[in-house]
Coordinates of C-alpha atoms and ligand atoms in Angstrom, one line a residue:
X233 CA 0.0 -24.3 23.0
X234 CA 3.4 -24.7 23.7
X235 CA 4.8 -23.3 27.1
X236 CA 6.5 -20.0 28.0
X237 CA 9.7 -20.8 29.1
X238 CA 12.0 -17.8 31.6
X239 CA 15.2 -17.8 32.8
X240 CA 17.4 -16.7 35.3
X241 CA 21.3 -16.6 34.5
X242 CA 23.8 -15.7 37.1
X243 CA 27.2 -16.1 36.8
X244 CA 28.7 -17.5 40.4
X245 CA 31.9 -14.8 40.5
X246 CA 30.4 -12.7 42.8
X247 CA 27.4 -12.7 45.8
X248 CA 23.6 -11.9 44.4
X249 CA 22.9 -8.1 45.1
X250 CA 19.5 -6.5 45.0
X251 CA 19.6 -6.3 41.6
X252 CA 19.9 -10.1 40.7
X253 CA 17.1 -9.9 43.1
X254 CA 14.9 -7.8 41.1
X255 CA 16.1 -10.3 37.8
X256 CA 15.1 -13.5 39.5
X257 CA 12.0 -12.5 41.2
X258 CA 10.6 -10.2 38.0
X259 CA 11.4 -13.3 36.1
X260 CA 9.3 -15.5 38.3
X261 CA 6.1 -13.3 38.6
X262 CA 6.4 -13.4 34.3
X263 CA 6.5 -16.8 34.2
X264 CA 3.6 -17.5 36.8
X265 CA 0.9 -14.9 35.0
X266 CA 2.0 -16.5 31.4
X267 CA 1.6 -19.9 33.2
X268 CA 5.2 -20.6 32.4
X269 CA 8.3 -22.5 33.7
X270 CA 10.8 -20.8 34.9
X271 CA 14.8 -22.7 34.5
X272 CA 17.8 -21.2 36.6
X273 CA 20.8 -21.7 33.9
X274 CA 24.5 -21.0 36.2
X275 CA 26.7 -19.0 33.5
X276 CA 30.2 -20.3 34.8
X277 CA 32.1 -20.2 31.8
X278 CA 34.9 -18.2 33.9
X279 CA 36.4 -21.1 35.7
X280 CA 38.9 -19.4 37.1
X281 CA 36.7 -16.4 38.4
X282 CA 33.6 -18.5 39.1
X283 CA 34.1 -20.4 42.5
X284 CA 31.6 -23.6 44.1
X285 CA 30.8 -21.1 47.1
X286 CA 29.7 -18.7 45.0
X287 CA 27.6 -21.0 43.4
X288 CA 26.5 -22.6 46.3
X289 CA 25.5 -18.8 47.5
X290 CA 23.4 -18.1 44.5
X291 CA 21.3 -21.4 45.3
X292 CA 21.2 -19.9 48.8
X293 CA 20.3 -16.8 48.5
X294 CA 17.4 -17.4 45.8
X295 CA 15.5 -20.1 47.9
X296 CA 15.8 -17.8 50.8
X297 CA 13.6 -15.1 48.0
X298 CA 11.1 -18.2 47.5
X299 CA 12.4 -18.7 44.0
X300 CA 11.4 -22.1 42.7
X301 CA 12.8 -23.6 38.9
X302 CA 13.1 -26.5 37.0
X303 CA 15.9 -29.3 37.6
X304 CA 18.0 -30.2 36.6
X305 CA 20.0 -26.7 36.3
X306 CA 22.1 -26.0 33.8
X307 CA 25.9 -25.4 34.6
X308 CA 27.8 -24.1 31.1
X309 CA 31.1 -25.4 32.2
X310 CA 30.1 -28.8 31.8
X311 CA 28.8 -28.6 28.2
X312 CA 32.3 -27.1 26.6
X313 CA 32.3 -30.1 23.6
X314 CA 28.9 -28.3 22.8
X315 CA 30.2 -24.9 22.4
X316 CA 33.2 -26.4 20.5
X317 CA 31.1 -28.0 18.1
X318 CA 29.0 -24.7 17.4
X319 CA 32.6 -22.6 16.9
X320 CA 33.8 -25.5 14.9
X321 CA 30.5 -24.7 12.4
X322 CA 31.6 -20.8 12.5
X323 CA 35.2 -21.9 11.5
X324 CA 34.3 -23.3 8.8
X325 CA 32.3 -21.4 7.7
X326 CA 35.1 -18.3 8.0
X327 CA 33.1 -16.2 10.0
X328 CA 35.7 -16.2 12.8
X329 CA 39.5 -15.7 13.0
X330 CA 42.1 -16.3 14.9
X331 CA 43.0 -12.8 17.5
X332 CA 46.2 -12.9 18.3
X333 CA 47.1 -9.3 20.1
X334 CA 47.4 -9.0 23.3
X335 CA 45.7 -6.8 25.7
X336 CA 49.3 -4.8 25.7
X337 CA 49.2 -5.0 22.0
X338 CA 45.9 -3.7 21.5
X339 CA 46.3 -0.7 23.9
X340 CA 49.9 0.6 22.4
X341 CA 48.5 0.1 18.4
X342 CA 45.1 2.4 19.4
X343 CA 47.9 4.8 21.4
X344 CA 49.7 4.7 18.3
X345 CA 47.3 5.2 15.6
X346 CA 44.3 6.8 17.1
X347 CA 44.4 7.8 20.4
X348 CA 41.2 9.4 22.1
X349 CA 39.5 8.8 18.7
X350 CA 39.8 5.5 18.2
X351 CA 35.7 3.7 18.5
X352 CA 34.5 1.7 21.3
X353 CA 31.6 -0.1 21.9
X354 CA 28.5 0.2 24.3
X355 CA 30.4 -0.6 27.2
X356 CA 33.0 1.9 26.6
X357 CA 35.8 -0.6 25.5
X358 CA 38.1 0.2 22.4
X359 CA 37.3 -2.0 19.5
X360 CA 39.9 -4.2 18.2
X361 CA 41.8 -3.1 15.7
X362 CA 40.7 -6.0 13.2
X363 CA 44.5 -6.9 11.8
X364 CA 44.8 -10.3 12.3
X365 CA 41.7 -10.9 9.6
X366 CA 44.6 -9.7 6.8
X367 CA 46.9 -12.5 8.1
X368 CA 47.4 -15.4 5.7
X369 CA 46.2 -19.0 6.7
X370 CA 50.2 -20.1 6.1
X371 CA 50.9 -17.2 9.0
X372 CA 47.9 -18.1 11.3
X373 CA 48.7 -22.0 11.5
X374 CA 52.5 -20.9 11.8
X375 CA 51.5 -19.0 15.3
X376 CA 49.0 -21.8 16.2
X377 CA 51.4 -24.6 15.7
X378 CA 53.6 -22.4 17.6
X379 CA 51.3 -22.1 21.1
X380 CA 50.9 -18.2 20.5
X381 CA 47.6 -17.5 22.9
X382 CA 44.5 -16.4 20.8
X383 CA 41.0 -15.8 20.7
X384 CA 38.6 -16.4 18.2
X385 CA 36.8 -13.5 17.1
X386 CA 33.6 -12.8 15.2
X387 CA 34.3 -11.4 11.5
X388 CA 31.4 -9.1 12.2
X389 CA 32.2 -7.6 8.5
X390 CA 31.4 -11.2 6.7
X391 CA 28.7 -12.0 9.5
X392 CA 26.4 -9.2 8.5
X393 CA 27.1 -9.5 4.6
X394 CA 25.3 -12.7 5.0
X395 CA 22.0 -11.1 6.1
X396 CA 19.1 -10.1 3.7
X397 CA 17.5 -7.7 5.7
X398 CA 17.6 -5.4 8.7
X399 CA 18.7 -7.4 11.8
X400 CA 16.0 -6.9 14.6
X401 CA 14.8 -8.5 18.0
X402 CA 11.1 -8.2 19.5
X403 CA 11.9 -6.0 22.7
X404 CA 8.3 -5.9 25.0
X405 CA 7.0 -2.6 26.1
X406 CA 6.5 -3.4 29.8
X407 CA 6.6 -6.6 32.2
X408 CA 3.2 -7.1 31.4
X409 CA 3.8 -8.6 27.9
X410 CA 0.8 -6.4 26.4
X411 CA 2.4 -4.7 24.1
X412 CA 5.8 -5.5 21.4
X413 CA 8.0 -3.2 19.7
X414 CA 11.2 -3.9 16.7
X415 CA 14.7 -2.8 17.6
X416 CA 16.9 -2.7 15.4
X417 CA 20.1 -5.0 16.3
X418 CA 23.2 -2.9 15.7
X419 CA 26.1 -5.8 16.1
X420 CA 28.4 -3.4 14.2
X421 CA 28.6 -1.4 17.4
X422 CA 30.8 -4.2 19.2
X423 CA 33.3 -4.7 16.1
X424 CA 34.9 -7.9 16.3
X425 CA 33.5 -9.8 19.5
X426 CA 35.4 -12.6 21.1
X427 CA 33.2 -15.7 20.2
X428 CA 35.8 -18.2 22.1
X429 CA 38.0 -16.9 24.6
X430 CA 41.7 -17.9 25.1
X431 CA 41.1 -20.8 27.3
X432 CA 37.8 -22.0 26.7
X433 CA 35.9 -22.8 23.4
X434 CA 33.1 -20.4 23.8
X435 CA 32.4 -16.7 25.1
X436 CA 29.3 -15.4 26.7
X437 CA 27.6 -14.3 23.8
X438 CA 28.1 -18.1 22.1
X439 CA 27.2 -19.7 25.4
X440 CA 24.0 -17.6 26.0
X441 CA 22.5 -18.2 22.3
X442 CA 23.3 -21.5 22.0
X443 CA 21.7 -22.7 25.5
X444 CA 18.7 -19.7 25.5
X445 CA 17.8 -22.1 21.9
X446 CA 18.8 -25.6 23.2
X447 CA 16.9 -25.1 26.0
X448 CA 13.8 -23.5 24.6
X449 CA 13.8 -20.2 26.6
X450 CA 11.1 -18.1 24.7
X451 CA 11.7 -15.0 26.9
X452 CA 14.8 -13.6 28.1
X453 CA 14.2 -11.1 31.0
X454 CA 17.1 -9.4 32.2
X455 CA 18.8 -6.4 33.1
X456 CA 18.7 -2.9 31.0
X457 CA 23.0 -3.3 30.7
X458 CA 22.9 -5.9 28.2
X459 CA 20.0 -4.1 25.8
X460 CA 22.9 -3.6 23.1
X461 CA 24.3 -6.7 23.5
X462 CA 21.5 -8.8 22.2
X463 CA 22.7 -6.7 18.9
X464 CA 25.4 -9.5 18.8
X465 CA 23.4 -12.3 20.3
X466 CA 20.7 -11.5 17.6
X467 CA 23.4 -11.7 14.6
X468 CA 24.8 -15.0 16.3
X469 CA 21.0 -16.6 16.3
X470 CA 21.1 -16.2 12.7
X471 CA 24.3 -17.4 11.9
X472 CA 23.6 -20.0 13.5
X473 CA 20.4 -20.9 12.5
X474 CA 18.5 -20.2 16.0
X475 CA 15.2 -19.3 16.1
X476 CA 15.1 -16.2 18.9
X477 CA 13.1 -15.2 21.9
X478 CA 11.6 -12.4 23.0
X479 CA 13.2 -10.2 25.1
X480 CA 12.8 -7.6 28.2
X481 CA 15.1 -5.6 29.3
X482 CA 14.2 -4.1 32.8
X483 CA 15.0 -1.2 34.9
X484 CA 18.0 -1.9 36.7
X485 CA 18.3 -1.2 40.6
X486 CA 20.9 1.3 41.6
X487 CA 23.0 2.1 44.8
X488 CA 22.3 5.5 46.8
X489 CA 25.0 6.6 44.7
X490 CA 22.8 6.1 41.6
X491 CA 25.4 4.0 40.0
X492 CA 24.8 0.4 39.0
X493 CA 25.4 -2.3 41.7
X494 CA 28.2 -4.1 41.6
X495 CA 29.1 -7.5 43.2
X496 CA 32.1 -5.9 45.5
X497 CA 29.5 -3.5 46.9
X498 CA 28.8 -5.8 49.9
X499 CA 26.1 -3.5 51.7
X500 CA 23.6 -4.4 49.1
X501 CA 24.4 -8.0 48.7
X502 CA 21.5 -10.2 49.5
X503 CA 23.6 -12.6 52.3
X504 CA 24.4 -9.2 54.3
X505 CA 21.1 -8.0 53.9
X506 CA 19.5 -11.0 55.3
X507 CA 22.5 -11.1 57.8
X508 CA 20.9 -7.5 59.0
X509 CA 17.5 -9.2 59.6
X510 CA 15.8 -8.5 56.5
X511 CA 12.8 -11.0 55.4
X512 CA 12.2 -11.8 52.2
X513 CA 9.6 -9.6 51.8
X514 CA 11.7 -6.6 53.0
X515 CA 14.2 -7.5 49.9
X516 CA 10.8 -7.2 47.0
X517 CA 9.7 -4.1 48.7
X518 CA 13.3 -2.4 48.0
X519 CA 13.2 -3.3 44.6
X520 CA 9.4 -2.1 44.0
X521 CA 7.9 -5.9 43.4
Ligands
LIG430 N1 25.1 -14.3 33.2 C1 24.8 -13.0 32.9 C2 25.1 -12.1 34.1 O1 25.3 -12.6 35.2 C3 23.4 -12.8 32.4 C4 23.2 -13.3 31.1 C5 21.8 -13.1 30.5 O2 20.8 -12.9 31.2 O3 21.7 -13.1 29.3 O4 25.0 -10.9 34.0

């Protein structure tokens, strides 16, 4: 029988809160009842956001919970020329385009056109207005050649025309593992995604398939906040030809506000807490483990 493999996937731009703290630990009880390994994968694909102390924080801050994982950990910014070679397949193939608008651009076309009504995604951010796709290959290599900034964007249009059938991950009931239901993966909702950003060959949707398959995660146990997202990781598995785990999305710890933590809110941050005096223990009782 082959092994259950868990990860853990911070991205060092900010300190750990409580919340990471219910991710890593959930993540290593899973993987000890399944008999499991468990990796730590550092998502630092924002180079110029994600910082060596924060990094160096996140190591910190997770042996001080008792977390132990498999070396060597993988850091994404040092596997770019993988990411490029996956995009290069999806250019080909014409399932991504160029995206030239800007962030200016897109706001004053959706002012222009349709306001309030216009459709976002599950985070609550317009989606973009899909004009560039009409743009001829004479015009696109005419901008490219001429250094005009763009993104690469999914085709989500031509992506799902490709599939047979309904698009759907395998979503377990509980942290037990006992029981399995289907959801049905609505990439749609997201419109076009960015599948390489500006500056970098690869976005975190690429990033996370691509290294969830490469490095044989079976499970992906993380926070409720990126349910719908899989919709677009789950499209990008079969584009690409990636078999895909199974997935749990858990509860996710909020402040006394009831809002979802954040990395600037510093009272809940795991260095601060341990700061006050808190043991280790303290930190799994707070977040019900
Ligand atoms: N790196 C992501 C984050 O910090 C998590 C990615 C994932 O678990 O798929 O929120």
């Amino acid at each position: 029988m082959t092994l259950l493999t868990f990860r853990f996937a911070p991205s060092p731009n900010g300190e750990l809160h409580l919340g990471h703290a219910y991710s890593a630990l959930l993540n290593q009880q899973m993987a000890a009842r399944a008999g499991g390994r468990l990796l730590l994968r550092i998502e630092d694909i924002d180079i110029a956001r994600c910082t060596p102390e924060f990094e160096a924080g996140i190591f910190h801050d997770l042996k001080w919970l008792g977390l132990g994982w498999e070396e060597p950990v993988r850091r994404q910014s040092e596997h770019f020329a993988e990411y490029r070679a996956v995009l290069d397949r999806l250019i080909a193939e014409e399932l991504v385009y160029p995206a030239f608008m800007s962030r200016g651009e897109i706001r004053a076309f959706i002012a222009e056109t349709g306001g309030r009504d216009w459709p976002r995604d599950p985070d609550g951010v317009p989606l973009y207005p899909s004009l560039d796709k009409a743009l001829s290959m004479k015009e696109r290599k005419r901008r490219i050649a001429e250094n005009i900034p763009f993104a690469w964007r999914l085709d989500v249009e031509a992506a799902t025309a490709h599939m047979s059938g309904a698009l759907s991950w395998t979503e377990f009931t509980d942290e037990t593992m006992a029981a399995t239901h289907s959801v049905e993966a609505r990439p749609q909702a997201w419109g076009d995604v960015i599948v390489a950003r500006r500056d970098i060959p690869t976005s975190y949707h690429l990033a996370v398939v691509v290294d969830d398959a490469l490095q044989g995660v079976s499970h992906v146990v993380r926070g409720q906040d990126l349910y719908a997202a899989t919709g677009v990781q789950r499209l990008l598995q079969e584009l690409l030809g990636l078999s895909p785990p199974r997935y749990f999305h858990h509860r996710l710890i909020l402040g006394p506000d009831g809002r979802k933590l954040s990395k600037s809110l510093k009272d809940t941050g795991l260095a601060a807490l341990r700061h006050a005096g808190m043991a280790p223990q303290d930190v799994r009782r707070l977040v019900g483990l």
